Amino acid sequence: MRNLTHVPGDPFKMTTTIQESRKGTAKVNTLRAIEIEIQAQWDREKTFENDAPDPDSEDWKQPRYFTCFPYPYMNGRLHLGHTFSLSKFISGYQRLKGKRCLFPFGLHCTGMPIKASADKLKYEMETFGFPPVFPCTETGAGDAKEENKSEFNPADVGERKKKGKSKVIAKTGGAKFQWEIMRSLGLKDDEIKEFADAKHWLKYFPPLAKKDLKSMGLKVDWRRSFITTDANPYYNSFVRWQFIRLKEQGRIKFGKRYTVFSPKDGQPCMDHDRASGEGVGGQEYTLIKMAVVSSDNEKLSKLMNKPVYLIAATLRPETMYGQTNCWIRPDMKYVAFRTKNDEIYISTYRAARNISYQGFTPEEGVVDVVENLIGEDLIGTGLKAPLSHYEKVYAWPMFTILEGKGTGVVTSVPSDSTDDYAALCDIKRKKDLRAKFNLADEKVLPFDPVPIINVPEFGDLSAVAAYDQLKIASQNDKEKLAKAKEMTYLGGFYHGVMLVGEFKGQKVQDVKKMIQKFLVDTNGAVIYMETEKKVMSRSGDECVMALCDQWYLDYGDEAWKALTRKCLERVNTHPENSRKGFERTITELHEYACSRSYGLGTLLPCDEHYLIESLSDSTIYMAFYTVCHLLQGGVFDGSGESPLNIKADQMTPEVWDYIFHDNADVPQTDIPLPSLKKLKQEFQYWYGFDLRSSGKDLLPNHLTYLMFNHVAIWPDEPHRWPRNLRINGHLLLNSEKMSKQTGNFLTLFESVEKFSADGMRLALADAGDTVEDANFVEKMADGGILRLYTFLEWTKEMLQLAKQNRLRTGSIDTFNDKVFASEINNAIMQTDRNYEHMLFREALKTGFYELQSARDKYREIAIEGMHKDMVFRFIEVQTLLLAPICPHICEHIWGLLGKQNSIMSASWPSGGPVDKTLLRASEYLMNSAHDFRLRIKNQINLALKKGKQNSKAAATKPSHGIIYVARTFPAWQELVLKFLKLEYEKNDNTFPENKVILDRFKGDPIVAKNMKKLMPLVHYLKESVAKEGVQALDTKMPFDEIAILQENINYLIKSLELIGLRVQLVDDTSDIKARDASVPGRPYSNFFNGVSVQFINPQACAPYFTFYADIRDSESVKDVILSISAEINEPADKIKLYYFDDGICGSRKMPNLSHVLDNKTLITDSSATFQKDSCGLVLTANNDKIAVGTDLVYVVDA
């Protein structure tokens, strides 16, 4: 929950009261204070302002990177969804890679939303006064008529409506008044009235957008920002130039074309004008004219002095030969309306409204209803169905017809439609149903499916065959009917052969269009268009498909498409699978309406009665970025003083040609040549753009249109074409769609205030990179804040420790130093690759999360202390790797490190060699330590479950441990490993089937005794490969396990909270369990409450020594001797073990050097065991118990 409180002086500045369980805002406040300070520093230093260098200088050769983002619409404050796309962090990364970077940012005002909203406010003041007093919005159905009177239409602005007949309220439900929407943004009434002037929106929201974007640390050159429409004369001139050249090329044409159209707005409704249905186009139908030849209904009979047709929309005109009837929904409302041919059509009103915009009615958009009907009036009507085998068919009832699609009249072909056949069977079976609607048997029973198309798999009656094959019982078997349709429909189209008519013997796919044309030519049908799905305009109007006189861009031109495909071949699409979406869009694109009569924008040069619509003035404006700062003086609308003293009316088409084309002639103009050359220099250095980042909704329109327009304007200059297009999914907030209505919504301003700019940016980077919808999780953002704050504080702590000389210095040569150095180098390499491929979530993972974990591991495992040089190498690298995502805190830390220049001028860190064997050894150490901890935990838990007796003693945490390391696998396991690795690599990293594995080892003498263990081992190895890669199948480790464990023994003792721990080869123990469980890479461990024993060698002049080792409770003498053997590297059979006769003081007495074994007793029973005692060890042999203390003696025979 958030409470938004209006802040006086800034109607859009909100304070956010967090009603969640945050423990405080100190950390956020710290980050915000740093951000404000750093942003001020960047402003002072003009950090992100970049001009093209002199062409004769070395700087001209410096690589550059131009990134851009589709300019957002200026009818409100920017929200978190905008931020997700534009926050892609490539510009900061490319700066570190040594490139001169440009990130300009424009603000879009073209189109109808601003104008419509302004006019709504004007209308609401005219209708309801100022401040307006609105009627109650929670009215019932009975008040709908009254509500309609208060509905707004752009065409009525300036005039009071005489009649309130519009149906917008019914279509928009409980939509708010515009005034109420503005109030919800925190504006007062006196402020809202200013927005009745559309120009006020253009002055009000752009500065707020800039302020919000700067607050998040966007690396933008704000001199190059602008607003669109003729309010900016420079941009206006630029767009006019583009359309003049497109018209000259024949790319822009005029004529009647089908388009999605808003009757309320009186103009085409393009994607950006839609409240819903973005990307939806038109679907062509064949409208079958079923002539009424008989009727017992009085309403219908009186219309039959003129041709009357029930009109049915179909996608399968080739099946009309098999019509047996048509379907009507008995309770649905229908209308009979007049056409311009003086015919009468019968359909739903929705379809009639759509038809009225396609040239069928006497007056466009007017449905001349001559009779209102319900479906029941039409049932039993006799019809002449074009092409049908039957001379006369009838209208039958069907209750499942939907009003929102088609005409409400459905033609029936049961031979090829299982739905129709199921319905036909039902009505023939149900005598009561026929009686209910007065359907005589002769109007139903004689009509059987007619063979019209042969489908190889299903014969001449495909629907009947599928119906029988799936055992469909009735129309209620929805799943089976859907499956039957899937089985027969595509087969009928691609493989079906006509059995009847003029096209008998020909394939359906070859003659479908011919049959459609024949129907139209013989007055049996007309062509009809509907929107593929429901489309709602921003004004709350359900759109239709209209046949309009309009200016359109001929995107259907094949030559233009071919050139656009060449452009796409050169473009890197991110992610790569989005390329298919571009290919499909290019193929499917046809004419696109580029003009409109209402809204804001630039007048169409070839016909100034029209404005250029918002997706058409937005295709090459990235080129305008390169020069706009030299024209409009850093002022959004170009009203400032031009740095080159150029006026907008001087920017003729010929001047634009010279600037934007390599070989264009110098134009006749009064602009000084040096100024022209300066403009051309900027364009030539920066263009084309390197990256455009956008949401996936713009793929089928804007991002594709920009390729069409780039190849049109620069057909012979492919170096000006786009280079990278990055598409991301939409942004969910806390796993739900963002919505103002539900309150699950955050503006950019709120987000920065709540999470800080860097905290928000971190969460955005972590939200996702693919075209699937990403998820901004507020708890994750809070976690990010904590991580950033902790990194900052730890850096300060390290600086203090270094100042106090409390960090280790000297050589950097310990195992952990070397591992940490390789991990840092690996992070540099991997993060570089992830940024380069624009995988920002992965870059955050490798360059922050994993690098922080490496630091944490180094801090934990380096018992000898962290090395000062390694600590500050880490801080510097971490700061640079994180800087593209969290620039403010990184800039701040960069300063704490004593760096003189901004981190924005720094270079990507240089990485040294990565010792992968060392990293693997470190991973082995950490995995082993984790396994040891689990073993200790499980050992304690198991002891607790054994019962009450001695449970406390048994559950005591062990004090000692032995780690057994194996050099080789058991022979049968090694055989399996080698086979699996060979097959895995041979079969392109794919394991063979289990049956193949079983067959390979069935009867193998080495594996035979372990066949029950074979498949569990295989399953385990497959899981290991999935986690670790093919190295999990290695039969030997590339490092010395004992050496790694021994070098880190102090860490293991400390982290496992033990007193003693020893490492030995499993070959040196008689412990059968240890021998079975130990394999290379996975040591076996045994933890116990043991005794630390001093092993003394009394032999003079012998190469042996005294050492300490642990003896566990109940350990045998044999195992102790084996441990001594491993320690001194002598055979066990040459070692003898003694105990002091005086177990307490024996080792303290002066030894007799002539008789070193005096007062010592040889232990002869190798099966004897040692038990832990309060005074040390007790030796148990042949039921005798001897206290031997904590000192033993060993000698080695010569």
Short mmCIF file of N, CA, C and O in Angstrom, two decimals, residues 66-157:
data_model
loop_
_atom_site.label_atom_id
_atom_site.label_comp_id
_atom_site.label_asym_id
_atom_site.label_seq_id
_atom_site.Cartn_x
_atom_site.Cartn_y
_atom_site.Cartn_z
N PHE A 66 25.99 5.05 -30.35
CA PHE A 66 24.78 5.88 -30.33
C PHE A 66 23.62 4.97 -29.95
O PHE A 66 23.25 4.06 -30.68
N THR A 67 23.07 5.21 -28.77
CA THR A 67 21.94 4.42 -28.30
C THR A 67 20.71 5.30 -28.14
O THR A 67 20.82 6.50 -27.85
N CYS A 68 19.54 4.74 -28.33
CA CYS A 68 18.31 5.55 -28.24
C CYS A 68 17.14 4.68 -27.81
O CYS A 68 17.21 3.45 -27.83
N PHE A 69 16.08 5.35 -27.45
CA PHE A 69 14.88 4.72 -26.89
C PHE A 69 13.66 5.41 -27.48
O PHE A 69 13.67 6.63 -27.66
N PRO A 70 12.62 4.67 -27.85
CA PRO A 70 11.42 5.32 -28.41
C PRO A 70 10.87 6.38 -27.46
O PRO A 70 10.57 6.09 -26.30
N TYR A 71 10.75 7.59 -27.98
CA TYR A 71 10.36 8.68 -27.07
C TYR A 71 8.97 8.44 -26.47
O TYR A 71 8.04 8.03 -27.14
N PRO A 72 8.85 8.65 -25.15
CA PRO A 72 7.58 8.40 -24.47
C PRO A 72 6.58 9.53 -24.75
O PRO A 72 6.96 10.64 -25.10
N TYR A 73 5.32 9.21 -24.55
CA TYR A 73 4.25 10.16 -24.84
C TYR A 73 4.02 11.08 -23.64
O TYR A 73 4.02 10.65 -22.49
N MET A 74 3.81 12.36 -23.95
CA MET A 74 3.78 13.38 -22.91
C MET A 74 2.36 13.73 -22.44
O MET A 74 1.97 14.88 -22.40
N ASN A 75 1.60 12.70 -22.09
CA ASN A 75 0.27 12.97 -21.52
C ASN A 75 0.20 12.58 -20.05
O ASN A 75 -0.88 12.37 -19.50
N GLY A 76 1.35 12.47 -19.41
CA GLY A 76 1.37 12.13 -18.00
C GLY A 76 2.79 11.91 -17.54
O GLY A 76 3.75 12.10 -18.29
N ARG A 77 2.91 11.51 -16.30
CA ARG A 77 4.23 11.26 -15.71
C ARG A 77 4.73 9.88 -16.16
O ARG A 77 3.95 8.95 -16.34
N LEU A 78 6.03 9.74 -16.33
CA LEU A 78 6.61 8.45 -16.72
C LEU A 78 6.44 7.45 -15.58
O LEU A 78 6.49 7.80 -14.41
N HIS A 79 6.27 6.18 -15.96
CA HIS A 79 6.08 5.15 -14.94
C HIS A 79 7.20 4.11 -15.02
O HIS A 79 8.09 4.17 -15.88
N LEU A 80 7.14 3.13 -14.14
CA LEU A 80 8.21 2.15 -14.01
C LEU A 80 8.37 1.32 -15.28
O LEU A 80 9.46 0.86 -15.60
N GLY A 81 7.25 1.13 -16.02
CA GLY A 81 7.34 0.36 -17.27
C GLY A 81 8.22 1.04 -18.29
O GLY A 81 9.01 0.39 -18.99
N HIS A 82 8.09 2.39 -18.42
CA HIS A 82 9.01 3.13 -19.29
C HIS A 82 10.45 2.87 -18.86
O HIS A 82 11.35 2.63 -19.66
N THR A 83 10.65 2.95 -17.56
CA THR A 83 11.99 2.87 -17.00
C THR A 83 12.65 1.54 -17.32
O THR A 83 13.86 1.47 -17.53
N PHE A 84 11.86 0.48 -17.37
CA PHE A 84 12.43 -0.85 -17.60
C PHE A 84 13.14 -0.92 -18.96
O PHE A 84 14.26 -1.42 -19.06
N SER A 85 12.50 -0.40 -20.00
CA SER A 85 13.12 -0.45 -21.33
C SER A 85 14.28 0.52 -21.43
O SER A 85 15.34 0.20 -21.97
N LEU A 86 14.10 1.74 -20.93
CA LEU A 86 15.13 2.75 -21.15
C LEU A 86 16.29 2.61 -20.19
O LEU A 86 17.33 3.24 -20.36
N SER A 87 16.14 1.76 -19.17
CA SER A 87 17.22 1.61 -18.19
C SER A 87 18.30 0.66 -18.67
O SER A 87 19.24 0.40 -17.94
N LYS A 88 18.15 0.10 -19.87
CA LYS A 88 19.16 -0.83 -20.34
C LYS A 88 20.51 -0.13 -20.38
O LYS A 88 20.64 0.96 -20.91
N PHE A 89 21.49 -0.80 -19.84
CA PHE A 89 22.67 -0.11 -19.31
C PHE A 89 23.85 -0.12 -20.28
O PHE A 89 24.99 -0.06 -19.87
N ILE A 90 23.55 -0.21 -21.56
CA ILE A 90 24.61 -0.40 -22.55
C ILE A 90 25.48 0.83 -22.70
O ILE A 90 26.67 0.74 -22.97
N SER A 91 24.91 2.02 -22.53
CA SER A 91 25.68 3.24 -22.73
C SER A 91 26.82 3.34 -21.71
O SER A 91 27.96 3.65 -22.06
N GLY A 92 26.52 3.06 -20.45
CA GLY A 92 27.55 3.10 -19.42
C GLY A 92 28.64 2.08 -19.67
O GLY A 92 29.83 2.34 -19.44
N TYR A 93 28.26 0.91 -20.16
CA TYR A 93 29.25 -0.13 -20.47
C TYR A 93 30.14 0.30 -21.63
O TYR A 93 31.36 0.15 -21.58
N GLN A 94 29.54 0.84 -22.69
CA GLN A 94 30.32 1.22 -23.86
C GLN A 94 31.28 2.36 -23.54
O GLN A 94 32.36 2.45 -24.12
N ARG A 95 30.92 3.25 -22.62
CA ARG A 95 31.84 4.30 -22.18
C ARG A 95 33.09 3.66 -21.56
O ARG A 95 34.23 4.07 -21.83
N LEU A 96 32.88 2.65 -20.71
CA LEU A 96 34.01 1.97 -20.08
C LEU A 96 34.88 1.26 -21.10
O LEU A 96 36.08 1.04 -20.87
N LYS A 97 34.28 0.89 -22.23
CA LYS A 97 35.03 0.20 -23.28
C LYS A 97 35.76 1.18 -24.19
O LYS A 97 36.33 0.79 -25.21
N GLY A 98 35.74 2.46 -23.84
CA GLY A 98 36.52 3.43 -24.56
C GLY A 98 35.83 4.10 -25.72
O GLY A 98 36.48 4.75 -26.55
N LYS A 99 34.50 3.98 -25.80
CA LYS A 99 33.77 4.57 -26.92
C LYS A 99 33.19 5.93 -26.53
O LYS A 99 32.82 6.15 -25.38
N ARG A 100 33.11 6.80 -27.52
CA ARG A 100 32.44 8.09 -27.33
C ARG A 100 30.95 7.81 -27.47
O ARG A 100 30.48 7.38 -28.52
N CYS A 101 30.21 8.05 -26.40
CA CYS A 101 28.80 7.61 -26.36
C CYS A 101 27.83 8.78 -26.46
O CYS A 101 28.06 9.86 -25.91
N LEU A 102 26.73 8.50 -27.14
CA LEU A 102 25.65 9.48 -27.26
C LEU A 102 24.33 8.79 -26.92
O LEU A 102 23.99 7.75 -27.48
N PHE A 103 23.62 9.39 -25.97
CA PHE A 103 22.29 8.91 -25.61
C PHE A 103 21.37 10.14 -25.56
O PHE A 103 21.29 10.82 -24.55
N PRO A 104 20.70 10.45 -26.67
CA PRO A 104 19.75 11.56 -26.69
C PRO A 104 18.36 11.06 -26.29
O PRO A 104 18.10 9.87 -26.28
N PHE A 105 17.47 12.01 -25.99
CA PHE A 105 16.15 11.60 -25.52
C PHE A 105 15.10 12.62 -25.93
O PHE A 105 15.11 13.77 -25.46
N GLY A 106 14.19 12.22 -26.82
CA GLY A 106 13.10 13.08 -27.25
C GLY A 106 11.81 12.77 -26.52
O GLY A 106 11.69 11.78 -25.80
N LEU A 107 10.81 13.63 -26.73
CA LEU A 107 9.54 13.52 -26.03
C LEU A 107 8.41 13.67 -27.04
O LEU A 107 8.35 14.66 -27.78
N HIS A 108 7.52 12.68 -27.08
CA HIS A 108 6.54 12.56 -28.16
C HIS A 108 5.21 13.22 -27.79
O HIS A 108 4.66 12.96 -26.72
N CYS A 109 4.72 14.05 -28.69
CA CYS A 109 3.43 14.72 -28.45
C CYS A 109 2.47 14.54 -29.62
O CYS A 109 1.32 15.01 -29.56
N THR A 110 2.91 13.89 -30.69
CA THR A 110 2.08 13.71 -31.88
C THR A 110 0.94 12.75 -31.59
O THR A 110 1.08 11.83 -30.79
N GLY A 111 -0.19 12.96 -32.26
CA GLY A 111 -1.32 12.03 -32.14
C GLY A 111 -2.53 12.68 -31.50
O GLY A 111 -2.58 13.89 -31.30
N MET A 112 -3.47 11.84 -31.13
CA MET A 112 -4.73 12.37 -30.63
C MET A 112 -4.89 12.38 -29.11
O MET A 112 -5.72 13.13 -28.60
N PRO A 113 -4.16 11.57 -28.32
CA PRO A 113 -4.47 11.52 -26.88
C PRO A 113 -4.42 12.87 -26.17
O PRO A 113 -5.31 13.18 -25.38
N ILE A 114 -3.39 13.67 -26.42
CA ILE A 114 -3.30 14.97 -25.74
C ILE A 114 -4.44 15.87 -26.18
O ILE A 114 -5.13 16.48 -25.35
N LYS A 115 -4.66 15.97 -27.48
CA LYS A 115 -5.73 16.81 -28.00
C LYS A 115 -7.10 16.33 -27.50
O LYS A 115 -7.94 17.15 -27.08
N ALA A 116 -7.30 15.02 -27.51
CA ALA A 116 -8.58 14.48 -27.04
C ALA A 116 -8.79 14.77 -25.56
O ALA A 116 -9.90 15.15 -25.14
N SER A 117 -7.74 14.62 -24.76
CA SER A 117 -7.86 14.89 -23.32
C SER A 117 -8.13 16.36 -23.07
O SER A 117 -8.96 16.72 -22.22
N ALA A 118 -7.44 17.23 -23.80
CA ALA A 118 -7.67 18.67 -23.65
C ALA A 118 -9.10 19.04 -24.03
O ALA A 118 -9.77 19.81 -23.33
N ASP A 119 -9.57 18.47 -25.13
CA ASP A 119 -10.93 18.77 -25.58
C ASP A 119 -11.98 18.20 -24.63
O ASP A 119 -13.06 18.77 -24.46
N LYS A 120 -11.68 17.07 -24.02
CA LYS A 120 -12.60 16.52 -23.01
C LYS A 120 -12.73 17.49 -21.84
O LYS A 120 -13.83 17.72 -21.34
N LEU A 121 -11.61 18.03 -21.39
CA LEU A 121 -11.66 18.99 -20.28
C LEU A 121 -12.47 20.22 -20.67
O LEU A 121 -13.27 20.74 -19.87
N LYS A 122 -12.28 20.70 -21.88
CA LYS A 122 -13.03 21.86 -22.35
C LYS A 122 -14.52 21.54 -22.38
O LYS A 122 -15.36 22.33 -21.92
N TYR A 123 -14.83 20.36 -22.89
CA TYR A 123 -16.23 19.95 -22.97
C TYR A 123 -16.85 19.79 -21.58
O TYR A 123 -17.99 20.20 -21.33
N GLU A 124 -16.08 19.20 -20.66
CA GLU A 124 -16.61 18.98 -19.32
C GLU A 124 -16.85 20.30 -18.59
O GLU A 124 -17.83 20.42 -17.83
N MET A 125 -16.04 21.31 -18.85
CA MET A 125 -16.29 22.63 -18.26
C MET A 125 -17.53 23.27 -18.88
O MET A 125 -18.33 23.90 -18.19
N GLU A 126 -17.69 23.11 -20.21
CA GLU A 126 -18.86 23.66 -20.87
C GLU A 126 -20.14 22.99 -20.40
O GLU A 126 -21.19 23.62 -20.26
N THR A 127 -20.05 21.71 -20.13
CA THR A 127 -21.24 20.92 -19.79
C THR A 127 -21.57 20.96 -18.30
O THR A 127 -22.73 21.06 -17.90
N PHE A 128 -20.53 20.90 -17.46
CA PHE A 128 -20.75 20.74 -16.02
C PHE A 128 -20.26 21.92 -15.20
O PHE A 128 -20.26 21.87 -13.97
N GLY A 129 -19.79 22.97 -15.87
CA GLY A 129 -19.37 24.17 -15.16
C GLY A 129 -17.95 24.07 -14.65
O GLY A 129 -17.25 23.08 -14.85
N PHE A 130 -17.51 25.14 -13.98
CA PHE A 130 -16.17 25.14 -13.38
C PHE A 130 -16.26 25.57 -11.91
O PHE A 130 -16.80 26.65 -11.61
N PRO A 131 -15.69 24.80 -10.99
CA PRO A 131 -15.23 23.43 -11.25
C PRO A 131 -16.42 22.53 -11.56
O PRO A 131 -17.53 22.77 -11.05
N PRO A 132 -16.22 21.52 -12.38
CA PRO A 132 -17.36 20.71 -12.84
C PRO A 132 -18.00 19.91 -11.72
O PRO A 132 -17.31 19.40 -10.83
N VAL A 133 -19.32 19.82 -11.78
CA VAL A 133 -20.06 18.96 -10.85
C VAL A 133 -20.67 17.85 -11.69
O VAL A 133 -21.58 18.07 -12.50
N PHE A 134 -20.12 16.63 -11.54
CA PHE A 134 -20.51 15.53 -12.41
C PHE A 134 -21.70 14.78 -11.83
O PHE A 134 -21.87 14.72 -10.61
N PRO A 135 -22.51 14.17 -12.72
CA PRO A 135 -23.60 13.31 -12.23
C PRO A 135 -23.01 12.08 -11.57
O PRO A 135 -21.85 11.72 -11.81
N CYS A 136 -23.81 11.45 -10.73
CA CYS A 136 -23.35 10.24 -10.04
C CYS A 136 -22.95 9.20 -11.07
O CYS A 136 -23.69 8.92 -12.00
N THR A 137 -21.76 8.62 -10.91
CA THR A 137 -21.29 7.63 -11.89
C THR A 137 -21.75 6.23 -11.54
O THR A 137 -21.60 5.32 -12.34
N GLU A 138 -22.29 6.03 -10.34
CA GLU A 138 -22.73 4.70 -9.96
C GLU A 138 -24.21 4.55 -10.25
O GLU A 138 -25.04 4.31 -9.39
N THR A 139 -24.56 4.70 -11.52
CA THR A 139 -25.96 4.61 -11.92
C THR A 139 -26.30 3.23 -12.38
O THR A 139 -25.45 2.46 -12.78
N GLY A 140 -27.60 2.92 -12.34
CA GLY A 140 -28.05 1.63 -12.81
C GLY A 140 -28.37 1.67 -14.28
O GLY A 140 -28.21 2.66 -14.97
N ALA A 141 -28.88 0.56 -14.77
CA ALA A 141 -29.18 0.46 -16.19
C ALA A 141 -30.23 1.45 -16.61
O ALA A 141 -30.22 1.96 -17.73
N GLY A 142 -31.12 1.77 -15.69
CA GLY A 142 -32.18 2.70 -16.04
C GLY A 142 -31.69 4.10 -16.29
O GLY A 142 -32.38 4.91 -16.89
N ASP A 143 -30.48 4.43 -15.83
CA ASP A 143 -29.94 5.77 -16.01
C ASP A 143 -29.03 5.87 -17.23
O ASP A 143 -28.46 6.91 -17.50
N ALA A 144 -28.87 4.78 -17.95
CA ALA A 144 -27.92 4.77 -19.06
C ALA A 144 -28.26 5.83 -20.09
O ALA A 144 -27.41 6.51 -20.63
N LYS A 145 -29.55 6.01 -20.36
CA LYS A 145 -29.95 6.98 -21.37
C LYS A 145 -29.54 8.38 -20.95
O LYS A 145 -29.05 9.18 -21.75
N GLU A 146 -29.71 8.69 -19.64
CA GLU A 146 -29.34 10.01 -19.17
C GLU A 146 -27.83 10.21 -19.22
O GLU A 146 -27.34 11.26 -19.57
N GLU A 147 -27.08 9.14 -18.88
CA GLU A 147 -25.63 9.23 -18.90
C GLU A 147 -25.12 9.53 -20.30
O GLU A 147 -24.16 10.24 -20.49
N ASN A 148 -25.78 8.98 -21.29
CA ASN A 148 -25.31 9.16 -22.66
C ASN A 148 -25.25 10.63 -23.05
O ASN A 148 -24.48 11.02 -23.91
N LYS A 149 -26.05 11.43 -22.41
CA LYS A 149 -26.10 12.85 -22.77
C LYS A 149 -24.80 13.57 -22.41
O LYS A 149 -24.49 14.60 -22.98
N SER A 150 -24.04 13.01 -21.47
CA SER A 150 -22.84 13.72 -21.03
C SER A 150 -21.57 13.20 -21.70
O SER A 150 -20.48 13.47 -21.25
N GLU A 151 -21.72 12.45 -22.77
CA GLU A 151 -20.56 11.85 -23.40
C GLU A 151 -19.90 12.78 -24.40
O GLU A 151 -20.55 13.59 -25.05
N PHE A 152 -18.55 12.72 -24.46
CA PHE A 152 -17.76 13.65 -25.26
C PHE A 152 -17.43 13.07 -26.63
O PHE A 152 -17.13 11.89 -26.76
N ASN A 153 -17.49 13.93 -27.64
CA ASN A 153 -17.03 13.55 -28.98
C ASN A 153 -16.16 14.69 -29.49
O ASN A 153 -16.57 15.85 -29.45
N PRO A 154 -14.94 14.39 -29.97
CA PRO A 154 -14.05 15.46 -30.43
C PRO A 154 -14.69 16.37 -31.47
O PRO A 154 -14.39 17.55 -31.54
N ALA A 155 -15.57 15.82 -32.28
CA ALA A 155 -16.18 16.62 -33.35
C ALA A 155 -17.12 17.68 -32.80
O ALA A 155 -17.49 18.63 -33.49
N ASP A 156 -17.52 17.54 -31.51
CA ASP A 156 -18.50 18.45 -30.93
C ASP A 156 -17.88 19.58 -30.13
O ASP A 156 -18.58 20.38 -29.52
N VAL A 157 -16.54 19.65 -30.09
CA VAL A 157 -15.90 20.69 -29.30
C VAL A 157 -16.30 22.07 -29.83
O VAL A 157 -16.26 22.33 -31.02
#
